[in-house]
């Protein structure tokens, strides 16, 4: 599914390679037969406008949007398991799925990163691809609404993903729910996270002498955890 592959690239960290091959990306969209014409045109306009921007500026904006706080994290299990032990097993299960399809990822990448998951789905049959998108539809809807309320151009990509999922997920109540959320990417919220992390670091150092990864614990005990409450069926779908 070419449109899904393109969206996967656009949701990944902006790279010089992507900027250099913008023409090929636009040409590839001509094969995006799974999208209605109006949506295909929207996606093409997104590509043109996005890749017309300065690369360094887009890299900074990307980090600001997706790497500050949990609410708009592109790590799928962040919205289901948070820091619980279940997340580790879910990662292992997802890696096994990737390996069955011959997908190898860099050791520095986390398997639940949305662009990687979308890349995996492009290797499946159309039926399984749609099923895989449907499995994460509640997460896509929540992320899309949060991005929309932050007036981010990326919200449109999540609308497209939901369309490709062809799911009947109810989104009418999301707007009010998201509007009522406490932002977890403000300087005050992030400072509170780092202060808590520093306390935990020194406590662990004194008690067991183990090395603690600041990156791994960055969001531990965040001020306002923003997990998505999925029913058992959706949780099983994301992990299977």
Short mmCIF file of N, CA, C and O in Angstrom, two decimals, residues 45-182:
data_model
loop_
_atom_site.label_atom_id
_atom_site.label_comp_id
_atom_site.label_asym_id
_atom_site.label_seq_id
_atom_site.Cartn_x
_atom_site.Cartn_y
_atom_site.Cartn_z
N UNK A 45 -0.33 17.48 -1.51
CA UNK A 45 -0.11 18.87 -1.09
C UNK A 45 0.67 18.91 0.22
O UNK A 45 1.55 19.77 0.41
N UNK A 46 0.37 17.98 1.11
CA UNK A 46 1.12 17.91 2.37
C UNK A 46 2.60 17.70 2.07
O UNK A 46 3.46 18.38 2.65
N UNK A 47 2.90 16.74 1.20
CA UNK A 47 4.29 16.44 0.86
C UNK A 47 4.99 17.67 0.28
O UNK A 47 6.10 18.02 0.69
N UNK A 48 4.34 18.33 -0.65
CA UNK A 48 4.95 19.50 -1.30
C UNK A 48 5.23 20.61 -0.28
O UNK A 48 6.32 21.17 -0.24
N UNK A 49 4.23 20.93 0.54
CA UNK A 49 4.39 22.02 1.50
C UNK A 49 5.39 21.66 2.60
O UNK A 49 6.21 22.49 2.99
N UNK A 50 5.32 20.43 3.07
CA UNK A 50 6.21 19.99 4.15
C UNK A 50 7.67 20.00 3.69
O UNK A 50 8.55 20.52 4.39
N UNK A 51 7.93 19.45 2.50
CA UNK A 51 9.30 19.34 2.03
C UNK A 51 9.82 20.64 1.42
O UNK A 51 10.98 20.73 1.05
N UNK A 52 8.95 21.64 1.32
CA UNK A 52 9.40 22.97 0.93
C UNK A 52 9.98 23.74 2.11
O UNK A 52 10.66 24.76 1.94
N UNK A 53 9.71 23.25 3.31
CA UNK A 53 10.21 23.90 4.52
C UNK A 53 11.70 23.59 4.72
O UNK A 53 12.24 22.65 4.14
N UNK A 54 12.33 24.38 5.56
CA UNK A 54 13.74 24.15 5.88
C UNK A 54 13.88 22.88 6.72
O UNK A 54 13.14 22.69 7.70
N UNK A 55 14.81 22.01 6.35
CA UNK A 55 14.97 20.72 7.03
C UNK A 55 15.26 20.89 8.51
O UNK A 55 14.64 20.23 9.36
N UNK A 56 16.19 21.77 8.86
CA UNK A 56 16.55 21.94 10.27
C UNK A 56 15.37 22.46 11.09
O UNK A 56 15.17 22.04 12.23
N UNK A 57 14.59 23.34 10.49
CA UNK A 57 13.40 23.85 11.19
C UNK A 57 12.40 22.73 11.44
O UNK A 57 11.80 22.63 12.52
N UNK A 58 12.22 21.86 10.45
CA UNK A 58 11.27 20.75 10.59
C UNK A 58 11.77 19.73 11.61
O UNK A 58 10.97 19.13 12.34
N UNK A 59 13.08 19.54 11.69
CA UNK A 59 13.62 18.62 12.69
C UNK A 59 13.36 19.15 14.10
O UNK A 59 12.98 18.39 15.00
N UNK A 60 13.54 20.44 14.27
CA UNK A 60 13.30 21.05 15.57
C UNK A 60 11.82 20.97 15.93
O UNK A 60 11.46 20.63 17.07
N UNK A 61 10.95 21.25 14.97
CA UNK A 61 9.51 21.18 15.22
C UNK A 61 9.05 19.76 15.51
O UNK A 61 8.18 19.53 16.35
N UNK A 62 9.65 18.80 14.83
CA UNK A 62 9.32 17.39 15.05
C UNK A 62 9.63 16.98 16.49
O UNK A 62 8.80 16.35 17.16
N UNK A 63 10.81 17.33 16.95
CA UNK A 63 11.20 16.99 18.33
C UNK A 63 10.29 17.69 19.33
O UNK A 63 9.90 17.11 20.35
N UNK A 64 9.96 18.93 19.04
CA UNK A 64 9.09 19.70 19.93
C UNK A 64 7.71 19.06 20.03
O UNK A 64 7.10 19.03 21.09
N UNK A 65 7.25 18.52 18.91
CA UNK A 65 5.90 17.97 18.87
C UNK A 65 5.80 16.55 19.40
O UNK A 65 4.90 16.22 20.18
N UNK A 66 6.74 15.70 19.00
CA UNK A 66 6.60 14.27 19.30
C UNK A 66 7.50 13.76 20.43
O UNK A 66 7.29 12.63 20.90
N UNK A 67 8.47 14.55 20.85
CA UNK A 67 9.41 14.06 21.87
C UNK A 67 9.28 14.78 23.21
O UNK A 67 10.06 14.52 24.12
N UNK A 68 8.33 15.69 23.32
CA UNK A 68 8.11 16.39 24.59
C UNK A 68 6.79 15.93 25.20
O UNK A 68 5.73 16.22 24.69
N UNK A 69 6.89 15.20 26.28
CA UNK A 69 5.68 14.69 26.91
C UNK A 69 5.18 13.42 26.24
O UNK A 69 5.65 13.01 25.19
N UNK A 70 4.21 12.79 26.90
CA UNK A 70 3.68 11.52 26.41
C UNK A 70 2.50 11.68 25.45
O UNK A 70 2.22 10.81 24.65
N UNK A 71 1.78 12.77 25.56
CA UNK A 71 0.50 12.90 24.89
C UNK A 71 0.56 12.67 23.39
O UNK A 71 -0.34 12.08 22.80
N UNK A 72 1.63 13.14 22.73
CA UNK A 72 1.74 12.99 21.29
C UNK A 72 2.91 12.09 20.90
O UNK A 72 3.41 12.14 19.78
N UNK A 73 3.33 11.24 21.82
CA UNK A 73 4.40 10.29 21.51
C UNK A 73 3.96 9.35 20.41
O UNK A 73 2.82 8.90 20.36
N UNK A 74 4.88 9.03 19.52
CA UNK A 74 4.59 8.08 18.45
C UNK A 74 4.94 6.65 18.84
O UNK A 74 4.93 5.75 17.99
N UNK A 75 5.25 6.44 20.11
CA UNK A 75 5.47 5.08 20.62
C UNK A 75 4.11 4.51 21.03
O UNK A 75 3.51 4.95 22.01
N UNK A 76 3.64 3.54 20.29
CA UNK A 76 2.27 3.05 20.46
C UNK A 76 1.99 2.55 21.87
O UNK A 76 0.95 2.86 22.46
N UNK A 77 2.90 1.77 22.42
CA UNK A 77 2.65 1.18 23.73
C UNK A 77 2.71 2.19 24.86
O UNK A 77 2.28 1.92 25.97
N UNK A 78 3.23 3.38 24.58
CA UNK A 78 3.22 4.45 25.56
C UNK A 78 1.79 4.80 25.94
O UNK A 78 1.49 5.16 27.08
N UNK A 79 0.89 4.66 24.98
CA UNK A 79 -0.50 5.04 25.19
C UNK A 79 -1.35 3.89 25.73
O UNK A 79 -2.54 4.06 25.98
N UNK A 80 -0.74 2.71 25.86
CA UNK A 80 -1.47 1.56 26.36
C UNK A 80 -0.89 1.07 27.69
O UNK A 80 -1.61 0.88 28.66
N UNK A 81 0.44 0.90 27.73
CA UNK A 81 1.08 0.31 28.90
C UNK A 81 1.87 1.30 29.75
O UNK A 81 2.18 1.00 30.90
N UNK A 82 2.22 2.45 29.20
CA UNK A 82 3.05 3.38 29.96
C UNK A 82 4.37 2.74 30.31
O UNK A 82 5.08 2.20 29.46
N UNK A 83 4.74 2.78 31.59
CA UNK A 83 6.00 2.20 32.05
C UNK A 83 5.80 0.84 32.71
O UNK A 83 6.68 0.34 33.39
N UNK A 84 4.64 0.22 32.53
CA UNK A 84 4.36 -1.05 33.18
C UNK A 84 5.20 -2.18 32.58
O UNK A 84 5.72 -2.08 31.48
N UNK A 85 5.29 -3.28 33.30
CA UNK A 85 6.05 -4.44 32.85
C UNK A 85 5.44 -5.05 31.58
O UNK A 85 6.16 -5.68 30.79
N UNK A 86 4.15 -4.87 31.40
CA UNK A 86 3.50 -5.43 30.22
C UNK A 86 4.08 -4.89 28.93
O UNK A 86 4.03 -5.54 27.89
N UNK A 87 4.63 -3.69 29.00
CA UNK A 87 5.17 -3.07 27.79
C UNK A 87 6.35 -3.87 27.23
O UNK A 87 6.48 -4.02 26.01
N UNK A 88 7.17 -4.42 28.12
CA UNK A 88 8.33 -5.20 27.68
C UNK A 88 7.91 -6.43 26.90
O UNK A 88 8.47 -6.72 25.83
N UNK A 89 6.94 -7.17 27.42
CA UNK A 89 6.46 -8.36 26.72
C UNK A 89 5.79 -8.00 25.41
O UNK A 89 5.93 -8.71 24.40
N UNK A 90 5.06 -6.88 25.40
CA UNK A 90 4.42 -6.44 24.16
C UNK A 90 5.47 -6.13 23.09
O UNK A 90 5.28 -6.41 21.90
N UNK A 91 6.59 -5.55 23.51
CA UNK A 91 7.69 -5.26 22.59
C UNK A 91 8.25 -6.56 22.00
O UNK A 91 8.50 -6.66 20.79
N UNK A 92 8.45 -7.55 22.86
CA UNK A 92 8.99 -8.84 22.41
C UNK A 92 8.04 -9.48 21.39
O UNK A 92 8.48 -9.99 20.35
N UNK A 93 6.76 -9.45 21.68
CA UNK A 93 5.77 -10.05 20.78
C UNK A 93 5.76 -9.33 19.43
O UNK A 93 5.65 -9.97 18.37
N UNK A 94 5.86 -8.01 19.46
CA UNK A 94 5.84 -7.24 18.22
C UNK A 94 7.09 -7.50 17.40
O UNK A 94 7.03 -7.63 16.17
N UNK A 95 8.23 -7.61 18.06
CA UNK A 95 9.47 -7.93 17.36
C UNK A 95 9.37 -9.28 16.66
O UNK A 95 9.88 -9.46 15.55
N UNK A 96 8.71 -10.23 17.31
CA UNK A 96 8.54 -11.56 16.71
C UNK A 96 7.71 -11.46 15.43
O UNK A 96 8.00 -12.14 14.44
N UNK A 97 6.70 -10.61 15.45
CA UNK A 97 5.88 -10.40 14.25
C UNK A 97 6.73 -9.82 13.12
O UNK A 97 6.62 -10.24 11.97
N UNK A 98 7.57 -8.85 13.46
CA UNK A 98 8.43 -8.23 12.45
C UNK A 98 9.37 -9.27 11.84
O UNK A 98 9.58 -9.31 10.61
N UNK A 99 9.96 -10.09 12.68
CA UNK A 99 10.93 -11.07 12.20
C UNK A 99 10.28 -12.09 11.28
O UNK A 99 10.91 -12.57 10.33
N UNK A 100 9.03 -12.42 11.55
CA UNK A 100 8.31 -13.35 10.68
C UNK A 100 8.16 -12.81 9.27
O UNK A 100 8.08 -13.57 8.31
N UNK A 101 8.12 -11.49 9.16
CA UNK A 101 7.99 -10.84 7.86
C UNK A 101 9.34 -10.41 7.29
O UNK A 101 9.41 -9.75 6.25
N UNK A 102 10.42 -10.77 7.98
CA UNK A 102 11.76 -10.42 7.52
C UNK A 102 12.13 -8.98 7.72
O UNK A 102 13.07 -8.48 7.09
N UNK A 103 11.39 -8.28 8.60
CA UNK A 103 11.69 -6.87 8.86
C UNK A 103 12.73 -6.76 9.96
O UNK A 103 12.51 -7.21 11.10
N UNK A 104 13.86 -6.18 9.65
CA UNK A 104 14.93 -5.97 10.62
C UNK A 104 15.01 -4.49 10.95
O UNK A 104 15.05 -3.65 10.05
N UNK A 105 15.02 -4.16 12.24
CA UNK A 105 15.11 -2.76 12.63
C UNK A 105 16.42 -2.51 13.36
O UNK A 105 17.02 -3.42 13.94
N UNK A 106 16.84 -1.27 13.33
CA UNK A 106 18.06 -0.86 14.01
C UNK A 106 17.92 -1.07 15.51
O UNK A 106 16.85 -0.89 16.08
N UNK A 107 19.02 -1.48 16.15
CA UNK A 107 18.97 -1.76 17.59
C UNK A 107 18.62 -0.51 18.40
O UNK A 107 18.21 -0.62 19.56
N UNK A 108 18.79 0.68 17.81
CA UNK A 108 18.48 1.92 18.52
C UNK A 108 17.02 2.29 18.41
O UNK A 108 16.56 3.23 19.06
N UNK A 109 16.27 1.57 17.57
CA UNK A 109 14.86 1.88 17.34
C UNK A 109 13.97 1.00 18.21
O UNK A 109 14.27 -0.18 18.44
N UNK A 110 12.86 1.57 18.65
CA UNK A 110 11.89 0.81 19.42
C UNK A 110 10.83 0.26 18.47
O UNK A 110 10.33 0.99 17.61
N UNK A 111 10.46 -1.00 18.62
CA UNK A 111 9.54 -1.62 17.66
C UNK A 111 8.14 -1.02 17.64
O UNK A 111 7.43 -1.17 16.65
N UNK A 112 7.75 -0.34 18.73
CA UNK A 112 6.40 0.23 18.74
C UNK A 112 6.36 1.66 18.21
O UNK A 112 5.33 2.33 18.34
N UNK A 113 7.45 2.12 17.60
CA UNK A 113 7.45 3.43 16.98
C UNK A 113 6.51 3.38 15.77
O UNK A 113 6.66 2.51 14.90
N UNK A 114 5.54 4.26 15.71
CA UNK A 114 4.50 4.19 14.71
C UNK A 114 5.02 4.07 13.27
O UNK A 114 4.51 3.23 12.51
N UNK A 115 6.02 4.85 12.83
CA UNK A 115 6.51 4.69 11.46
C UNK A 115 7.01 3.28 11.17
O UNK A 115 6.81 2.76 10.06
N UNK A 116 7.64 2.63 12.15
CA UNK A 116 8.12 1.26 11.96
C UNK A 116 6.95 0.30 11.83
O UNK A 116 6.94 -0.60 10.98
N UNK A 117 5.95 0.48 12.68
CA UNK A 117 4.77 -0.38 12.63
C UNK A 117 4.06 -0.24 11.29
O UNK A 117 3.62 -1.23 10.70
N UNK A 118 3.95 0.99 10.79
CA UNK A 118 3.32 1.21 9.49
C UNK A 118 4.13 0.56 8.37
O UNK A 118 3.57 0.00 7.43
N UNK A 119 5.45 0.63 8.47
CA UNK A 119 6.31 -0.02 7.48
C UNK A 119 6.08 -1.53 7.48
O UNK A 119 6.01 -2.16 6.41
N UNK A 120 5.92 -2.09 8.66
CA UNK A 120 5.63 -3.52 8.78
C UNK A 120 4.30 -3.86 8.10
O UNK A 120 4.20 -4.86 7.38
N UNK A 121 3.29 -3.03 8.30
CA UNK A 121 1.97 -3.30 7.73
C UNK A 121 2.00 -3.31 6.20
O UNK A 121 1.21 -4.01 5.57
N UNK A 122 2.91 -2.53 5.61
CA UNK A 122 2.97 -2.49 4.14
C UNK A 122 3.46 -3.81 3.55
O UNK A 122 3.29 -4.04 2.35
N UNK A 123 4.05 -4.65 4.38
CA UNK A 123 4.55 -5.95 3.89
C UNK A 123 3.47 -7.03 3.95
O UNK A 123 3.70 -8.16 3.49
N UNK A 124 2.31 -6.71 4.50
CA UNK A 124 1.24 -7.69 4.68
C UNK A 124 0.23 -7.62 3.54
O UNK A 124 0.26 -6.72 2.71
N UNK A 125 -0.67 -8.57 3.52
CA UNK A 125 -1.75 -8.55 2.54
C UNK A 125 -2.67 -7.37 2.85
O UNK A 125 -2.70 -6.88 3.99
N UNK A 126 -3.44 -6.89 1.87
CA UNK A 126 -4.35 -5.76 2.12
C UNK A 126 -5.29 -6.00 3.30
O UNK A 126 -5.55 -5.08 4.08
N UNK A 127 -5.77 -7.23 3.43
CA UNK A 127 -6.69 -7.53 4.53
C UNK A 127 -6.00 -7.40 5.88
O UNK A 127 -6.55 -6.82 6.83
N UNK A 128 -4.79 -7.95 5.98
CA UNK A 128 -4.05 -7.88 7.25
C UNK A 128 -3.57 -6.47 7.53
O UNK A 128 -3.47 -6.05 8.69
N UNK A 129 -3.26 -5.72 6.47
CA UNK A 129 -2.86 -4.33 6.65
C UNK A 129 -3.99 -3.52 7.27
O UNK A 129 -3.79 -2.77 8.23
N UNK A 130 -5.17 -3.68 6.73
CA UNK A 130 -6.32 -2.97 7.27
C UNK A 130 -6.61 -3.41 8.70
O UNK A 130 -6.93 -2.59 9.57
N UNK A 131 -6.48 -4.70 8.96
CA UNK A 131 -6.70 -5.21 10.32
C UNK A 131 -5.69 -4.61 11.29
O UNK A 131 -6.03 -4.25 12.42
N UNK A 132 -4.43 -4.51 10.85
CA UNK A 132 -3.40 -3.93 11.70
C UNK A 132 -3.66 -2.48 12.02
O UNK A 132 -3.40 -2.02 13.14
N UNK A 133 -4.17 -1.74 11.06
CA UNK A 133 -4.53 -0.34 11.30
C UNK A 133 -5.73 -0.24 12.23
O UNK A 133 -5.79 0.63 13.11
N UNK A 134 -6.69 -1.12 12.04
CA UNK A 134 -7.87 -1.13 12.89
C UNK A 134 -7.51 -1.42 14.34
O UNK A 134 -8.11 -0.87 15.26
N UNK A 135 -6.49 -2.27 14.54
CA UNK A 135 -6.05 -2.61 15.90
C UNK A 135 -5.60 -1.38 16.68
O UNK A 135 -5.79 -1.30 17.89
N UNK A 136 -4.97 -0.44 15.98
CA UNK A 136 -4.44 0.74 16.67
C UNK A 136 -5.30 1.98 16.43
O UNK A 136 -4.89 3.10 16.78
N UNK A 137 -6.49 1.79 15.88
CA UNK A 137 -7.36 2.92 15.56
C UNK A 137 -7.65 3.83 16.76
O UNK A 137 -7.66 5.06 16.62
N UNK A 138 -7.90 3.28 17.97
CA UNK A 138 -8.15 4.18 19.11
C UNK A 138 -6.96 5.09 19.40
O UNK A 138 -7.14 6.26 19.77
N UNK A 139 -5.75 4.58 19.23
CA UNK A 139 -4.55 5.39 19.45
C UNK A 139 -4.44 6.45 18.36
O UNK A 139 -4.13 7.61 18.63
N UNK A 140 -4.68 6.04 17.12
CA UNK A 140 -4.60 6.99 16.00
C UNK A 140 -5.60 8.12 16.17
O UNK A 140 -5.28 9.28 15.92
N UNK A 141 -6.81 7.77 16.61
CA UNK A 141 -7.84 8.80 16.79
C UNK A 141 -7.46 9.77 17.89
O UNK A 141 -7.64 11.00 17.75
N UNK A 142 -6.92 9.26 18.99
CA UNK A 142 -6.53 10.12 20.09
C UNK A 142 -5.36 11.03 19.71
O UNK A 142 -5.39 12.24 19.97
N UNK A 143 -4.35 10.46 19.07
CA UNK A 143 -3.21 11.27 18.63
C UNK A 143 -3.66 12.32 17.62
O UNK A 143 -3.22 13.48 17.68
N UNK A 144 -4.52 11.91 16.70
CA UNK A 144 -4.99 12.85 15.68
C UNK A 144 -5.72 14.03 16.29
O UNK A 144 -5.53 15.17 15.86
N UNK A 145 -6.56 13.77 17.28
CA UNK A 145 -7.30 14.86 17.92
C UNK A 145 -6.38 15.77 18.70
O UNK A 145 -6.54 17.00 18.70
N UNK A 146 -5.40 15.20 19.39
CA UNK A 146 -4.44 16.03 20.13
C UNK A 146 -3.64 16.91 19.18
O UNK A 146 -3.40 18.09 19.46
N UNK A 147 -3.23 16.36 18.06
CA UNK A 147 -2.48 17.14 17.07
C UNK A 147 -3.36 18.21 16.43
O UNK A 147 -2.91 19.32 16.16
N UNK A 148 -4.60 17.87 16.21
CA UNK A 148 -5.54 18.84 15.62
C UNK A 148 -5.72 20.02 16.55
O UNK A 148 -5.72 21.18 16.10
N UNK A 149 -5.87 19.76 17.85
CA UNK A 149 -6.07 20.85 18.79
C UNK A 149 -4.80 21.66 19.02
O UNK A 149 -4.86 22.78 19.51
N UNK A 150 -3.66 21.10 18.65
CA UNK A 150 -2.41 21.86 18.69
C UNK A 150 -2.11 22.51 17.35
O UNK A 150 -1.04 23.05 17.13
N UNK A 151 -3.08 22.41 16.44
CA UNK A 151 -3.00 23.02 15.10
C UNK A 151 -1.76 22.53 14.33
O UNK A 151 -1.08 23.31 13.66
N UNK A 152 -1.51 21.24 14.45
CA UNK A 152 -0.38 20.65 13.74
C UNK A 152 -0.80 20.09 12.39
O UNK A 152 -1.86 19.47 12.27
N UNK A 153 0.01 20.30 11.40
CA UNK A 153 -0.27 19.78 10.07
C UNK A 153 -0.34 18.26 10.06
O UNK A 153 -1.00 17.66 9.21
N UNK A 154 0.32 17.61 11.02
CA UNK A 154 0.36 16.16 11.05
C UNK A 154 -0.99 15.52 11.37
O UNK A 154 -1.18 14.32 11.15
N UNK A 155 -1.93 16.28 11.89
CA UNK A 155 -3.24 15.72 12.22
C UNK A 155 -3.90 15.13 10.98
O UNK A 155 -4.64 14.13 11.05
N UNK A 156 -3.64 15.72 9.82
CA UNK A 156 -4.24 15.24 8.59
C UNK A 156 -3.78 13.82 8.26
O UNK A 156 -4.55 13.00 7.75
N UNK A 157 -2.52 13.51 8.58
CA UNK A 157 -2.01 12.17 8.31
C UNK A 157 -2.75 11.13 9.13
O UNK A 157 -2.97 10.00 8.67
N UNK A 158 -3.14 11.49 10.34
CA UNK A 158 -3.87 10.55 11.19
C UNK A 158 -5.30 10.37 10.70
O UNK A 158 -5.88 9.29 10.85
N UNK A 159 -5.87 11.41 10.10
CA UNK A 159 -7.18 11.27 9.48
C UNK A 159 -7.10 10.26 8.33
O UNK A 159 -8.00 9.42 8.16
N UNK A 160 -6.04 10.34 7.56
CA UNK A 160 -5.86 9.41 6.45
C UNK A 160 -5.68 7.97 6.96
O UNK A 160 -6.23 7.03 6.38
N UNK A 161 -4.91 7.81 8.03
CA UNK A 161 -4.70 6.47 8.58
C UNK A 161 -6.02 5.86 9.06
O UNK A 161 -6.27 4.66 8.86
N UNK A 162 -6.84 6.66 9.69
CA UNK A 162 -8.14 6.17 10.15
C UNK A 162 -9.03 5.79 8.96
O UNK A 162 -9.79 4.83 9.02
N UNK A 163 -8.91 6.55 7.88
CA UNK A 163 -9.68 6.21 6.68
C UNK A 163 -9.22 4.90 6.08
O UNK A 163 -10.02 4.06 5.66
N UNK A 164 -7.91 4.70 6.06
CA UNK A 164 -7.37 3.46 5.54
C UNK A 164 -7.74 2.27 6.43
O UNK A 164 -7.88 1.14 5.95
N UNK A 165 -7.90 2.55 7.72
CA UNK A 165 -8.29 1.50 8.66
C UNK A 165 -9.74 1.08 8.45
O UNK A 165 -10.14 -0.03 8.83
N UNK A 166 -10.53 1.98 7.86
CA UNK A 166 -11.94 1.71 7.59
C UNK A 166 -12.64 1.21 8.85
O UNK A 166 -13.33 0.18 8.85
N UNK A 167 -12.44 1.93 9.94
CA UNK A 167 -12.99 1.52 11.22
C UNK A 167 -14.17 2.40 11.60
O UNK A 167 -14.26 3.55 11.17
N UNK A 168 -15.04 1.85 12.42
CA UNK A 168 -16.21 2.60 12.88
C UNK A 168 -15.98 3.16 14.28
O UNK A 168 -16.93 3.38 15.02
N UNK A 169 -14.74 3.39 14.64
CA UNK A 169 -14.42 3.88 15.97
C UNK A 169 -15.14 5.20 16.23
O UNK A 169 -15.20 6.07 15.36
N UNK A 170 -15.68 5.33 17.43
CA UNK A 170 -16.42 6.54 17.81
C UNK A 170 -15.44 7.62 18.25
O UNK A 170 -14.68 7.45 19.19
N UNK A 171 -15.44 8.74 17.55
CA UNK A 171 -14.51 9.83 17.87
C UNK A 171 -15.21 11.10 18.34
O UNK A 171 -14.55 12.09 18.62
N UNK A 172 -16.54 11.07 18.42
CA UNK A 172 -17.28 12.29 18.70
C UNK A 172 -16.98 12.87 20.08
O UNK A 172 -17.08 14.08 20.29
N UNK A 173 -16.61 12.02 21.03
CA UNK A 173 -16.37 12.51 22.38
C UNK A 173 -14.90 12.88 22.62
O UNK A 173 -14.56 13.40 23.69
N UNK A 174 -14.06 12.63 21.64
CA UNK A 174 -12.63 12.88 21.83
C UNK A 174 -12.30 14.35 21.97
O UNK A 174 -11.43 14.73 22.74
N UNK A 175 -12.99 15.20 21.21
CA UNK A 175 -12.68 16.62 21.21
C UNK A 175 -12.74 17.22 22.61
O UNK A 175 -11.81 17.89 23.05
N UNK A 176 -13.85 16.98 23.30
CA UNK A 176 -14.00 17.53 24.64
C UNK A 176 -13.02 16.91 25.63
O UNK A 176 -12.48 17.59 26.49
N UNK A 177 -12.78 15.61 25.48
CA UNK A 177 -11.85 14.92 26.38
C UNK A 177 -10.44 15.49 26.25
O UNK A 177 -9.78 15.77 27.24
N UNK A 178 -10.00 15.65 25.00
CA UNK A 178 -8.65 16.17 24.77
C UNK A 178 -8.54 17.62 25.23
O UNK A 178 -7.53 18.04 25.80
N UNK A 179 -9.59 18.42 24.98
CA UNK A 179 -9.57 19.82 25.39
C UNK A 179 -9.43 19.96 26.91
O UNK A 179 -8.87 20.95 27.39
N UNK A 180 -9.92 18.96 27.64
CA UNK A 180 -9.87 19.01 29.11
C UNK A 180 -8.57 18.47 29.68
O UNK A 180 -8.31 18.58 30.88
N UNK A 181 -7.73 17.89 28.84
CA UNK A 181 -6.47 17.32 29.32
C UNK A 181 -5.50 18.42 29.76
O UNK A 181 -5.47 19.51 29.20
N UNK A 182 -4.69 18.09 30.73
CA UNK A 182 -3.61 18.98 31.16
C UNK A 182 -2.40 18.71 30.27
O UNK A 182 -1.97 17.56 30.14
#
